[in-house]
Amino acid sequence: MLAGAEPFSYPGSGEVGVLLCHGFTGSPQSMRPWGEYLAERGYAVRCPLLPGHGTTWAECNRTGWADWYGAVRAELLSLREDCSSVFVFGQSMGGALALRLAEEFGEQVSGLVLVNPSITSLRWDVKLLPVLSLVLRSAPGLAGDIAKPGVTEVAYDRVPVRAMANLARSWRLVRTDLPKITQPLLVLRSVDDHIVEPVNSRIILDSVGSEKTTEVVLENSFHVATLDNDAPLIFERSVEFMREEA
């Protein structure tokens, strides 16, 4: 396992829990500061390491959406046993996983906080993934899109193409069922994101059935905003959101 990629959990001191879902080729390291912030305020926190992550990109190519979703689904069920109210927070692909949990579990998920969520892509190479995955094992990495100097992300330096193709196919499922989501939703989107286009957040906000949706624009961060300049804003707004909805 890559140093720093370990899963983490905090027991909490109340009845509210938070499930954190990290992004594709990333690890819980990108969510750890957020988790620590929440734990300091008494929330129970879980952040699993998704299958195929935190080791090697070749290992990730042997996994797919069913494995990643199965991991967060199991963690949600476990957290529900200990907490009367559970929120799901996700970054990038973790946002897609969070959305799918809300689609499946309905009111058992109290609310969603998404940071630069990904459910589609306009990039030409993503559209060619079904073909590329037959001839390429990996491509240049997506990790480390962070504006703050001196901050690094524990993630792969290569993109596992087969796994990425599987993810892209699964986005369609998440998008199709967005109207099923009725929970309160907070979306935080970076102005300068070199990985996920703004259309992702727009599709989500326009398609969910939630009566309460809020979008916050992050002016000073790139894609991995939970490790970037706007991290304190993300953490503060997420707690404000839960206090209003719990």
Coordinates of N, CA and C in Angstrom, one line a residue:
M1 N 0.8 -1.2 0.0 CA 0.0 0.0 0.0 C 0.9 1.2 0.0
L2 N 0.4 2.2 -0.8 CA 1.2 3.5 -0.8 C 1.1 4.2 0.6
A3 N 2.2 4.8 1.0 CA 2.2 5.5 2.3 C 1.2 6.6 2.3
G4 N 0.3 6.7 3.3 CA -0.7 7.7 3.4 C -2.0 7.3 2.8
A5 N -2.1 6.2 2.1 CA -3.3 5.8 1.4 C -4.3 5.0 2.2
E6 N -4.0 4.8 3.5 CA -4.8 4.0 4.3 C -6.2 4.5 4.6
P7 N -7.2 3.6 4.7 CA -8.5 4.0 5.1 C -8.5 4.5 6.5
F8 N -9.5 5.3 6.9 CA -9.6 5.8 8.3 C -11.0 5.9 8.7
S9 N -11.2 5.9 10.0 CA -12.5 6.1 10.6 C -12.4 6.7 12.0
Y10 N -13.4 7.4 12.4 CA -13.5 8.1 13.7 C -14.9 7.7 14.3
P11 N -14.9 7.4 15.6 CA -16.2 6.9 16.2 C -17.2 8.0 16.4
G12 N -16.9 9.2 16.6 CA -17.8 10.3 16.8 C -18.4 10.2 18.2
S13 N -19.1 11.3 18.6 CA -19.7 11.4 19.9 C -21.2 11.7 19.8
G14 N -21.8 11.6 18.7 CA -23.2 11.9 18.5 C -23.9 10.9 17.6
E15 N -25.0 11.3 17.1 CA -25.8 10.4 16.3 C -25.7 10.6 14.8
V16 N -24.8 11.5 14.4 CA -24.7 11.8 13.0 C -23.3 11.3 12.4
G17 N -23.4 10.6 11.3 CA -22.2 10.0 10.7 C -22.0 10.6 9.3
V18 N -20.8 10.5 8.8 CA -20.4 10.9 7.5 C -19.6 9.9 6.8
L19 N -20.0 9.5 5.6 CA -19.2 8.6 4.8 C -18.5 9.4 3.7
L20 N -17.2 9.3 3.7 CA -16.4 10.1 2.7 C -15.9 9.1 1.6
C21 N -16.1 9.6 0.3 CA -15.8 8.7 -0.9 C -14.7 9.5 -1.7
H22 N -13.5 8.8 -1.8 CA -12.5 9.5 -2.6 C -12.6 9.2 -4.1
G23 N -11.7 9.9 -4.8 CA -11.8 9.9 -6.3 C -11.0 8.7 -7.0
F24 N -11.2 8.6 -8.3 CA -10.6 7.6 -9.1 C -9.1 7.8 -9.2
T25 N -8.3 6.8 -8.9 CA -6.9 6.7 -8.8 C -6.3 7.4 -7.6
G26 N -7.2 8.0 -6.8 CA -6.8 8.6 -5.5 C -6.8 7.7 -4.3
S27 N -7.0 8.3 -3.2 CA -7.0 7.5 -1.9 C -7.6 8.3 -0.8
P28 N -7.8 7.7 0.4 CA -8.4 8.5 1.5 C -7.5 9.7 1.9
Q29 N -6.2 9.7 1.5 CA -5.4 10.8 1.9 C -6.0 12.2 1.5
S30 N -6.7 12.2 0.3 CA -7.3 13.4 -0.2 C -8.5 13.9 0.7
M31 N -9.0 12.9 1.5 CA -10.2 13.2 2.3 C -9.8 13.3 3.8
R32 N -8.6 13.0 4.2 CA -8.2 12.9 5.6 C -8.4 14.3 6.3
P33 N -7.9 15.4 5.7 CA -8.1 16.7 6.5 C -9.6 17.0 6.7
W34 N -10.4 16.6 5.8 CA -11.9 16.8 5.9 C -12.4 15.9 7.0
G35 N -11.9 14.7 7.0 CA -12.4 13.7 8.0 C -12.0 14.2 9.4
E36 N -10.7 14.7 9.5 CA -10.3 15.1 10.8 C -11.1 16.3 11.3
Y37 N -11.4 17.2 10.4 CA -12.2 18.4 10.8 C -13.6 17.9 11.3
L38 N -14.2 17.0 10.6 CA -15.5 16.5 11.0 C -15.4 15.8 12.4
A39 N -14.4 15.0 12.5 CA -14.2 14.2 13.8 C -14.1 15.1 15.0
E40 N -13.3 16.2 14.8 CA -13.1 17.2 15.9 C -14.4 17.8 16.3
R41 N -15.4 17.8 15.5 CA -16.8 18.4 15.8 C -17.8 17.3 16.2
G42 N -17.3 16.1 16.5 CA -18.1 15.1 17.0 C -18.8 14.1 16.1
Y43 N -18.5 14.2 14.8 CA -19.2 13.4 13.8 C -18.5 12.0 13.7
A44 N -19.2 11.0 13.5 CA -18.6 9.7 13.2 C -18.2 9.7 11.7
V45 N -17.1 9.3 11.4 CA -16.5 9.4 10.0 C -16.0 8.1 9.6
R46 N -16.3 7.7 8.3 CA -15.7 6.5 7.7 C -15.2 7.0 6.3
C47 N -14.0 6.5 6.0 CA -13.5 6.7 4.6 C -12.7 5.5 4.2
P48 N -13.4 4.6 3.4 CA -12.8 3.4 3.0 C -11.8 3.6 1.8
L49 N -10.8 2.7 1.7 CA -10.0 2.7 0.5 C -10.7 1.9 -0.5
L50 N -10.9 2.4 -1.7 CA -11.6 1.7 -2.7 C -10.8 0.6 -3.3
P51 N -11.4 -0.6 -3.7 CA -10.6 -1.7 -4.3 C -9.8 -1.2 -5.5
G52 N -8.6 -1.7 -5.5 CA -7.7 -1.3 -6.7 C -7.0 0.0 -6.5
H53 N -7.2 0.7 -5.4 CA -6.6 2.0 -5.2 C -5.6 1.9 -4.0
G54 N -4.7 2.8 -4.0 CA -3.7 2.9 -3.0 C -2.6 1.8 -3.1
T55 N -2.5 1.2 -4.3 CA -1.5 0.1 -4.5 C -0.7 0.4 -5.8
T56 N -1.2 -0.1 -6.9 CA -0.6 0.1 -8.2 C -1.8 0.3 -9.2
W57 N -1.5 1.0 -10.3 CA -2.5 1.2 -11.3 C -2.9 -0.1 -12.0
A58 N -1.9 -1.0 -12.1 CA -2.2 -2.3 -12.7 C -3.2 -3.1 -11.9
E59 N -3.2 -2.9 -10.5 CA -4.2 -3.6 -9.7 C -5.5 -2.9 -9.9
C60 N -5.6 -1.6 -10.1 CA -6.8 -0.9 -10.4 C -7.5 -1.4 -11.6
N61 N -6.7 -1.8 -12.6 CA -7.3 -2.3 -13.9 C -8.0 -3.6 -13.7
R62 N -7.8 -4.3 -12.6 CA -8.5 -5.5 -12.3 C -9.8 -5.3 -11.5
T63 N -10.2 -4.0 -11.3 CA -11.4 -3.7 -10.6 C -12.3 -2.8 -11.4
G64 N -13.5 -2.5 -10.9 CA -14.4 -1.7 -11.7 C -15.5 -1.1 -10.8
W65 N -16.5 -0.5 -11.4 CA -17.5 0.2 -10.6 C -18.2 -0.7 -9.6
A66 N -18.5 -1.9 -10.0 CA -19.1 -2.8 -9.0 C -18.3 -3.0 -7.7
D67 N -17.0 -3.1 -7.9 CA -16.1 -3.2 -6.7 C -16.1 -1.9 -5.9
W68 N -16.0 -0.8 -6.5 CA -15.9 0.5 -5.8 C -17.2 0.8 -5.1
Y69 N -18.3 0.6 -5.9 CA -19.6 0.9 -5.3 C -19.9 -0.1 -4.1
G70 N -19.5 -1.3 -4.3 CA -19.8 -2.3 -3.3 C -19.1 -1.9 -2.0
A71 N -17.9 -1.3 -2.1 CA -17.1 -0.9 -0.9 C -17.8 0.2 -0.1
V72 N -18.3 1.2 -0.8 CA -18.9 2.4 -0.1 C -20.3 2.0 0.3
R73 N -21.0 1.1 -0.4 CA -22.3 0.6 0.0 C -22.2 -0.1 1.3
A74 N -21.2 -1.0 1.4 CA -21.1 -1.8 2.7 C -20.8 -0.8 3.8
E75 N -19.9 0.2 3.6 CA -19.6 1.1 4.6 C -20.8 1.9 5.1
L76 N -21.6 2.3 4.1 CA -22.9 3.0 4.5 C -23.8 2.2 5.4
L77 N -24.0 0.9 5.0 CA -24.8 0.1 5.8 C -24.2 -0.1 7.2
S78 N -22.9 -0.2 7.3 CA -22.3 -0.3 8.6 C -22.5 1.0 9.4
L79 N -22.3 2.1 8.8 CA -22.5 3.4 9.5 C -23.9 3.6 9.9
R80 N -24.8 3.1 9.1 CA -26.2 3.2 9.5 C -26.6 2.5 10.8
E81 N -25.8 1.5 11.1 CA -26.1 0.7 12.3 C -25.7 1.5 13.6
D82 N -24.8 2.4 13.4 CA -24.3 3.2 14.6 C -24.9 4.6 14.6
C83 N -25.4 5.1 13.6 CA -25.9 6.5 13.5 C -27.3 6.6 13.0
S84 N -28.1 7.5 13.6 CA -29.5 7.7 13.2 C -29.6 8.5 11.9
S85 N -28.5 9.3 11.6 CA -28.5 10.1 10.4 C -27.1 10.0 9.8
V86 N -27.1 9.8 8.5 CA -25.8 9.6 7.7 C -25.8 10.5 6.5
F87 N -24.8 11.2 6.3 CA -24.5 12.0 5.2 C -23.4 11.4 4.3
V88 N -23.5 11.6 3.0 CA -22.4 11.1 2.2 C -21.7 12.2 1.4
F89 N -20.4 12.3 1.6 CA -19.6 13.3 0.9 C -18.7 12.6 -0.1
G90 N -18.6 13.2 -1.3 CA -17.7 12.6 -2.3 C -17.0 13.6 -3.1
Q91 N -15.8 13.3 -3.6 CA -15.0 14.1 -4.5 C -14.8 13.4 -5.8
S92 N -15.0 14.1 -6.9 CA -14.7 13.5 -8.2 C -15.5 12.2 -8.4
M93 N -14.9 11.1 -8.7 CA -15.6 9.8 -8.8 C -16.4 9.5 -7.5
G94 N -15.8 9.9 -6.4 CA -16.5 9.7 -5.1 C -17.9 10.4 -5.1
G95 N -18.0 11.5 -5.9 CA -19.3 12.2 -6.0 C -20.3 11.3 -6.8
A96 N -19.8 10.6 -7.8 CA -20.7 9.7 -8.5 C -21.1 8.5 -7.6
L97 N -20.2 8.0 -6.8 CA -20.6 7.0 -5.9 C -21.6 7.5 -4.8
A98 N -21.4 8.7 -4.4 CA -22.3 9.3 -3.4 C -23.7 9.4 -4.0
L99 N -23.8 9.9 -5.2 CA -25.0 10.0 -5.9 C -25.8 8.7 -6.1
R100 N -25.0 7.7 -6.4 CA -25.6 6.3 -6.6 C -26.2 5.8 -5.2
L101 N -25.5 6.1 -4.1 CA -26.0 5.7 -2.8 C -27.3 6.4 -2.5
A102 N -27.4 7.6 -2.8 CA -28.6 8.4 -2.6 C -29.7 7.9 -3.5
E103 N -29.4 7.5 -4.7 CA -30.4 6.9 -5.6 C -30.9 5.6 -5.1
E104 N -30.1 4.8 -4.6 CA -30.5 3.5 -4.1 C -31.2 3.5 -2.7
F105 N -30.6 4.3 -1.8 CA -31.1 4.2 -0.4 C -32.1 5.3 0.0
G106 N -32.3 6.3 -0.9 CA -33.3 7.3 -0.6 C -33.1 8.0 0.7
E107 N -34.2 8.0 1.5 CA -34.1 8.8 2.8 C -33.1 8.3 3.8
Q108 N -32.6 7.1 3.6 CA -31.6 6.6 4.5 C -30.3 7.4 4.4
V109 N -30.1 8.1 3.3 CA -29.0 9.1 3.2 C -29.6 10.5 3.4
S110 N -29.1 11.2 4.5 CA -29.7 12.4 4.9 C -29.4 13.6 4.0
G111 N -28.3 13.5 3.3 CA -27.9 14.6 2.4 C -26.6 14.3 1.8
L112 N -26.3 15.1 0.7 CA -25.0 14.9 -0.1 C -24.2 16.2 -0.2
V113 N -22.9 16.0 0.0 CA -22.0 17.1 -0.3 C -21.0 16.6 -1.3
L114 N -20.9 17.3 -2.5 CA -20.1 16.8 -3.6 C -19.1 17.9 -4.0
V115 N -17.8 17.5 -4.1 CA -16.8 18.4 -4.5 C -16.3 18.0 -5.9
N116 N -16.5 18.8 -6.9 CA -16.1 18.5 -8.3 C -16.5 17.1 -8.7
P117 N -17.8 16.8 -8.6 CA -18.2 15.5 -8.9 C -18.1 15.2 -10.4
S118 N -17.9 13.9 -10.8 CA -17.7 13.5 -12.2 C -18.8 12.5 -12.5
I119 N -19.6 12.8 -13.6 CA -20.6 11.9 -14.1 C -20.6 11.8 -15.6
T120 N -19.6 12.6 -16.2 CA -19.5 12.6 -17.7 C -18.2 13.2 -18.0
S121 N -17.9 13.3 -19.3 CA -16.7 14.0 -19.8 C -16.9 14.4 -21.2
L122 N -16.4 15.5 -21.6 CA -16.4 16.0 -23.0 C -15.1 15.7 -23.7
R123 N -14.2 15.1 -23.1 CA -12.9 14.9 -23.7 C -12.9 13.8 -24.7
W124 N -12.2 14.0 -25.9 CA -12.3 13.1 -27.0 C -11.7 11.7 -26.6
D125 N -10.6 11.7 -25.7 CA -10.0 10.4 -25.4 C -10.9 9.6 -24.5
V126 N -11.8 10.3 -23.7 CA -12.7 9.5 -22.9 C -13.8 8.9 -23.8
K127 N -14.2 9.5 -24.8 CA -15.2 9.0 -25.7 C -14.6 7.8 -26.5
L128 N -13.3 7.7 -26.6 CA -12.6 6.6 -27.3 C -12.2 5.5 -26.3
L129 N -12.6 5.6 -25.1 CA -12.1 4.6 -24.1 C -12.5 3.1 -24.4
P130 N -13.7 2.8 -25.0 CA -14.0 1.5 -25.3 C -13.0 0.8 -26.3
V131 N -12.4 1.6 -27.2 CA -11.4 1.1 -28.1 C -10.0 1.2 -27.5
L132 N -9.7 2.3 -26.8 CA -8.4 2.5 -26.2 C -8.1 1.4 -25.2
S133 N -9.2 1.0 -24.5 CA -8.9 0.0 -23.4 C -8.5 -1.4 -23.9
L134 N -8.7 -1.6 -25.2 CA -8.4 -2.9 -25.9 C -6.9 -2.9 -26.2
V135 N -6.3 -1.7 -26.3 CA -4.9 -1.7 -26.8 C -3.9 -1.0 -25.8
L136 N -4.5 -0.2 -24.9 CA -3.6 0.5 -23.9 C -3.9 0.0 -22.5
R137 N -2.9 -0.2 -21.7 CA -3.1 -0.6 -20.3 C -3.1 0.6 -19.4
S138 N -2.4 1.7 -19.8 CA -2.4 2.9 -19.0 C -2.1 4.1 -19.8
A139 N -2.4 5.3 -19.2 CA -2.1 6.6 -19.9 C -1.6 7.5 -18.8
P140 N -1.1 8.7 -19.3 CA -0.6 9.7 -18.3 C -1.6 10.0 -17.2
G141 N -1.1 10.2 -16.0 CA -2.0 10.3 -14.8 C -2.7 11.6 -14.7
L142 N -3.8 11.6 -13.8 CA -4.6 12.7 -13.6 C -4.4 13.4 -12.2
A143 N -3.5 12.8 -11.4 CA -3.3 13.1 -10.0 C -2.7 14.5 -9.9
G144 N -2.9 15.1 -8.7 CA -2.1 16.3 -8.3 C -2.6 17.6 -8.9
D145 N -3.9 17.7 -9.3 CA -4.4 18.9 -9.9 C -4.7 19.8 -8.7
I146 N -3.7 20.5 -8.1 CA -3.8 21.3 -6.9 C -3.1 22.6 -7.1
A147 N -3.7 23.7 -6.8 CA -3.2 25.0 -7.0 C -2.2 25.4 -5.8
K148 N -2.4 24.9 -4.6 CA -1.7 25.3 -3.5 C -0.3 24.7 -3.6
P149 N 0.8 25.6 -3.5 CA 2.2 25.1 -3.6 C 2.5 24.2 -2.5
G150 N 3.3 23.2 -2.8 CA 3.9 22.2 -1.8 C 2.9 21.1 -1.4
V151 N 1.7 21.1 -1.9 CA 0.8 20.0 -1.6 C 0.7 19.0 -2.6
T152 N 0.8 17.7 -2.2 CA 0.8 16.6 -3.1 C -0.4 15.6 -2.8
E153 N -0.8 14.9 -3.8 CA -1.9 13.9 -3.6 C -1.3 12.5 -3.7
V154 N -1.7 11.7 -2.8 CA -1.3 10.3 -2.9 C -2.2 9.6 -3.9
A155 N -1.7 9.4 -5.1 CA -2.5 8.8 -6.1 C -1.6 8.3 -7.2
Y156 N -2.2 7.6 -8.2 CA -1.4 7.0 -9.2 C -0.9 8.0 -10.2
D157 N 0.3 7.8 -10.7 CA 0.9 8.6 -11.8 C 0.5 8.2 -13.2
R158 N -0.3 7.1 -13.2 CA -0.8 6.6 -14.5 C -2.3 6.3 -14.3
V159 N -3.0 6.5 -15.4 CA -4.5 6.1 -15.4 C -4.6 4.7 -15.9
P160 N -5.2 3.8 -15.1 CA -5.5 2.5 -15.6 C -6.7 2.5 -16.6
V161 N -6.4 2.3 -17.9 CA -7.4 2.6 -18.9 C -8.6 1.7 -18.9
R162 N -8.4 0.4 -18.6 CA -9.5 -0.5 -18.5 C -10.5 -0.1 -17.4
A163 N -9.9 0.3 -16.3 CA -10.8 0.7 -15.1 C -11.5 2.0 -15.5
M164 N -10.8 2.9 -16.2 CA -11.4 4.2 -16.6 C -12.6 3.9 -17.5
A165 N -12.4 3.0 -18.4 CA -13.5 2.7 -19.4 C -14.7 2.1 -18.6
N166 N -14.4 1.3 -17.6 CA -15.5 0.8 -16.8 C -16.3 1.9 -16.1
L167 N -15.5 2.9 -15.6 CA -16.1 4.0 -14.9 C -17.0 4.8 -15.8
A168 N -16.5 5.1 -17.0 CA -17.2 5.9 -18.0 C -18.5 5.2 -18.4
R169 N -18.5 3.9 -18.5 CA -19.8 3.2 -18.8 C -20.8 3.4 -17.6
S170 N -20.3 3.4 -16.4 CA -21.2 3.5 -15.2 C -21.7 4.8 -15.0
W171 N -21.1 5.9 -15.5 CA -21.7 7.2 -15.4 C -23.1 7.3 -15.9
R172 N -23.4 6.6 -17.0 CA -24.7 6.6 -17.6 C -25.8 6.2 -16.6
L173 N -25.5 5.1 -15.8 CA -26.4 4.6 -14.8 C -26.7 5.7 -13.8
V174 N -25.7 6.4 -13.3 CA -25.9 7.4 -12.3 C -26.7 8.6 -12.9
R175 N -26.4 9.0 -14.1 CA -27.1 10.1 -14.7 C -28.6 9.8 -14.9
T176 N -28.9 8.6 -15.3 CA -30.2 8.2 -15.6 C -31.1 8.3 -14.4
D177 N -30.6 8.0 -13.2 CA -31.4 7.9 -12.0 C -31.3 9.2 -11.2
L178 N -30.7 10.2 -11.7 CA -30.6 11.5 -10.9 C -31.9 12.0 -10.4
P179 N -33.0 11.9 -11.2 CA -34.3 12.4 -10.7 C -34.8 11.7 -9.4
K180 N -34.3 10.5 -9.1 CA -34.7 9.8 -7.9 C -34.1 10.5 -6.6
I181 N -33.1 11.3 -6.8 CA -32.5 11.9 -5.6 C -33.4 13.1 -5.2
T182 N -33.8 13.0 -3.9 CA -34.6 14.1 -3.3 C -34.0 14.7 -2.1
Q183 N -32.8 14.2 -1.7 CA -32.1 14.7 -0.5 C -31.6 16.1 -0.7
P184 N -31.4 16.8 0.3 CA -30.6 18.1 0.2 C -29.3 17.9 -0.4
L185 N -28.8 18.8 -1.2 CA -27.6 18.6 -2.0 C -26.8 19.9 -2.0
L186 N -25.5 19.8 -1.6 CA -24.5 20.9 -1.7 C -23.4 20.5 -2.7
V187 N -23.2 21.3 -3.7 CA -22.2 21.0 -4.7 C -21.2 22.1 -4.6
L188 N -19.9 21.8 -4.5 CA -18.8 22.8 -4.5 C -18.0 22.5 -5.7
R189 N -17.8 23.6 -6.6 CA -17.2 23.4 -7.9 C -16.1 24.4 -8.0
S190 N -14.9 23.9 -8.5 CA -13.8 24.8 -8.7 C -13.9 25.5 -10.1
V191 N -13.6 26.7 -10.1 CA -13.6 27.5 -11.4 C -12.6 26.9 -12.3
D192 N -11.4 26.6 -11.8 CA -10.3 26.1 -12.6 C -10.1 24.6 -12.2
D193 N -10.7 23.8 -12.9 CA -10.6 22.3 -12.7 C -10.1 21.7 -14.0
H194 N -8.9 21.1 -14.0 CA -8.3 20.6 -15.2 C -8.7 19.2 -15.5
I195 N -9.6 18.6 -14.7 CA -9.9 17.2 -14.8 C -11.4 17.0 -15.1
V196 N -12.2 17.7 -14.4 CA -13.7 17.6 -14.5 C -14.3 18.9 -15.0
E197 N -15.1 18.8 -16.1 CA -15.7 20.1 -16.7 C -16.9 20.5 -15.8
P198 N -17.2 21.8 -15.9 CA -18.3 22.4 -15.2 C -19.7 21.8 -15.5
V199 N -19.8 21.2 -16.7 CA -21.0 20.6 -17.1 C -21.5 19.5 -16.2
N200 N -20.5 18.9 -15.5 CA -20.9 17.8 -14.6 C -21.8 18.3 -13.4
S201 N -21.4 19.4 -12.8 CA -22.2 20.0 -11.7 C -23.5 20.5 -12.3
R202 N -23.5 21.1 -13.5 CA -24.7 21.6 -14.0 C -25.7 20.5 -14.3
I203 N -25.3 19.4 -14.8 CA -26.2 18.2 -15.1 C -26.8 17.8 -13.8
I204 N -26.0 17.6 -12.8 CA -26.5 17.2 -11.5 C -27.5 18.1 -10.9
L205 N -27.2 19.4 -10.8 CA -28.1 20.4 -10.2 C -29.4 20.5 -11.0
D206 N -29.3 20.3 -12.3 CA -30.5 20.5 -13.2 C -31.4 19.2 -13.2
S207 N -30.8 18.1 -12.8 CA -31.5 16.8 -13.0 C -32.1 16.2 -11.7
V208 N -31.5 16.5 -10.5 CA -31.9 15.8 -9.3 C -33.3 16.3 -8.9
G209 N -34.0 15.5 -8.1 CA -35.4 15.9 -7.7 C -35.4 16.6 -6.4
S210 N -34.2 17.0 -5.9 CA -34.1 17.6 -4.6 C -34.7 19.0 -4.6
E211 N -35.5 19.4 -3.5 CA -36.1 20.7 -3.4 C -35.0 21.7 -3.0
K212 N -34.0 21.2 -2.3 CA -33.0 22.1 -1.8 C -31.6 21.8 -2.4
T213 N -31.1 22.6 -3.2 CA -29.8 22.4 -3.8 C -29.0 23.7 -3.7
T214 N -27.7 23.6 -3.5 CA -26.9 24.8 -3.3 C -25.6 24.5 -4.1
E215 N -25.1 25.5 -4.8 CA -23.8 25.4 -5.5 C -22.9 26.5 -4.9
V216 N -21.7 26.1 -4.6 CA -20.7 27.0 -4.1 C -19.5 27.0 -5.1
V217 N -19.1 28.1 -5.6 CA -18.0 28.2 -6.6 C -16.7 28.4 -5.8
L218 N -15.7 27.6 -6.1 CA -14.4 27.7 -5.4 C -13.5 28.4 -6.3
E219 N -13.0 29.6 -5.9 CA -12.3 30.5 -6.8 C -10.8 30.2 -6.8
N220 N -10.3 29.5 -5.7 CA -8.8 29.4 -5.5 C -8.3 28.0 -5.5
S221 N -9.0 27.1 -6.1 CA -8.6 25.7 -6.1 C -8.7 25.0 -7.4
F222 N -7.9 24.0 -7.6 CA -8.1 23.1 -8.8 C -9.0 21.9 -8.5
H223 N -8.7 20.8 -9.1 CA -9.6 19.7 -9.0 C -9.7 19.1 -7.6
V224 N -8.5 18.8 -7.0 CA -8.5 18.2 -5.7 C -8.6 19.2 -4.6
A225 N -9.8 19.8 -4.6 CA -10.1 21.0 -3.7 C -10.0 20.7 -2.2
T226 N -10.2 19.5 -1.8 CA -10.1 19.1 -0.4 C -8.7 19.2 0.2
L227 N -7.7 19.3 -0.7 CA -6.3 19.5 -0.3 C -5.8 20.9 -0.7
D228 N -6.7 21.7 -1.2 CA -6.3 23.0 -1.9 C -6.6 24.2 -1.0
N229 N -6.5 25.4 -1.6 CA -6.7 26.6 -0.9 C -8.1 26.8 -0.3
D230 N -9.1 26.2 -1.0 CA -10.5 26.4 -0.5 C -10.9 25.3 0.4
A231 N -10.0 24.4 0.9 CA -10.4 23.4 1.8 C -11.1 23.9 3.0
P232 N -10.6 24.9 3.7 CA -11.3 25.4 4.9 C -12.8 25.8 4.6
L233 N -13.0 26.4 3.4 CA -14.4 26.8 3.0 C -15.2 25.5 2.8
I234 N -14.7 24.5 2.2 CA -15.4 23.3 2.0 C -15.8 22.7 3.3
F235 N -14.9 22.6 4.2 CA -15.1 22.0 5.5 C -16.2 22.7 6.3
E236 N -16.1 24.0 6.3 CA -17.0 24.9 7.0 C -18.4 24.8 6.5
R237 N -18.5 24.8 5.1 CA -19.9 24.8 4.5 C -20.5 23.4 4.7
S238 N -19.7 22.4 4.7 CA -20.3 21.0 4.9 C -20.9 20.9 6.3
V239 N -20.2 21.4 7.3 CA -20.8 21.3 8.6 C -22.0 22.2 8.8
E240 N -22.0 23.4 8.2 CA -23.2 24.2 8.2 C -24.4 23.5 7.6
F241 N -24.1 22.8 6.5 CA -25.1 22.1 5.7 C -25.7 21.0 6.6
M242 N -24.9 20.2 7.3 CA -25.4 19.1 8.1 C -26.2 19.7 9.3
R243 N -25.7 20.7 9.9 CA -26.5 21.3 11.0 C -27.9 21.8 10.6
E244 N -28.0 22.2 9.4 CA -29.3 22.6 8.9 C -30.2 21.5 8.6
E245 N -29.6 20.3 8.2 CA -30.4 19.2 7.7 C -30.6 18.0 8.7
A246 N -29.6 17.9 9.6 CA -29.7 16.7 10.5 C -30.9 16.8 11.4

